[in-house]
Amino acid sequence: MNLISIRLPSEFVEILDEMVLQGKYASRSEAIRLALRDFYREHYASKQSTDFRFPNMEFAYKNVIFEDD
């Protein structure tokens, strides 16, 4: 996996932290990865574009231990 840095409004960080505290996600990183996956599926995969294929995330996350960044 690659490491990237992003800037988010504090409200978004609070939302991420709350979801992690509630146990919905293992970490902020996991929540963002899954949100990006869902965004891609909703906006690109349905258009049947062959320009870009999102990686198979189920395979990518097999045996991965998520840690907070």
XYZ file of C-alpha atoms in Angstrom:
69
model
C 0.000 0.000 0.000
C 1.038 3.585 -0.578
C 1.057 6.300 2.050
C -0.546 9.642 1.165
C -1.297 12.729 3.222
C -4.583 14.603 3.017
C -6.013 17.647 4.736
C -9.530 17.357 6.122
C -11.774 19.776 7.988
C -11.811 19.043 11.714
C -15.465 18.024 11.460
C -14.541 15.181 9.093
C -11.792 14.002 11.426
C -14.267 13.998 14.320
C -16.680 11.907 12.256
C -13.920 9.446 11.359
C -12.808 9.179 14.982
C -16.375 8.586 16.160
C -16.883 5.781 13.639
C -13.645 4.164 14.799
C -14.644 4.514 18.471
C -17.996 2.895 17.687
C -16.158 -0.041 16.130
C -17.527 0.512 12.636
C -13.969 0.684 11.261
C -10.617 -0.453 12.586
C -8.936 2.887 11.784
C -9.279 6.196 10.006
C -7.350 4.728 7.099
C -9.737 1.810 6.734
C -12.762 4.127 6.757
C -11.244 6.344 4.060
C -10.195 3.364 1.907
C -13.680 1.873 2.038
C -15.315 5.251 1.366
C -13.107 5.655 -1.717
C -13.985 2.140 -2.853
C -17.704 2.901 -2.496
C -17.305 6.244 -4.267
C -15.562 4.533 -7.160
C -18.205 1.832 -7.425
C -21.021 4.373 -7.404
C -19.528 6.872 -9.839
C -17.264 4.902 -12.167
C -17.881 1.181 -12.134
C -21.526 1.628 -13.097
C -20.461 3.491 -16.257
C -18.579 0.389 -17.437
C -15.489 2.431 -18.200
C -12.461 0.397 -19.244
C -10.062 3.306 -18.654
C -9.440 2.460 -15.018
C -10.066 -0.602 -12.892
C -10.136 -0.268 -9.125
C -8.169 -3.050 -7.434
C -9.985 -5.986 -5.899
C -10.082 -4.695 -2.327
C -11.163 -7.969 -0.779
C -7.939 -9.559 -2.013
C -5.860 -6.534 -0.988
C -7.146 -6.619 2.600
C -6.757 -10.324 3.184
C -4.576 -10.830 6.281
C -3.974 -7.080 6.707
C -3.901 -5.620 10.209
C -5.226 -2.049 10.144
C -3.510 0.586 12.221
C -4.390 4.219 12.824
C -2.230 6.710 10.970
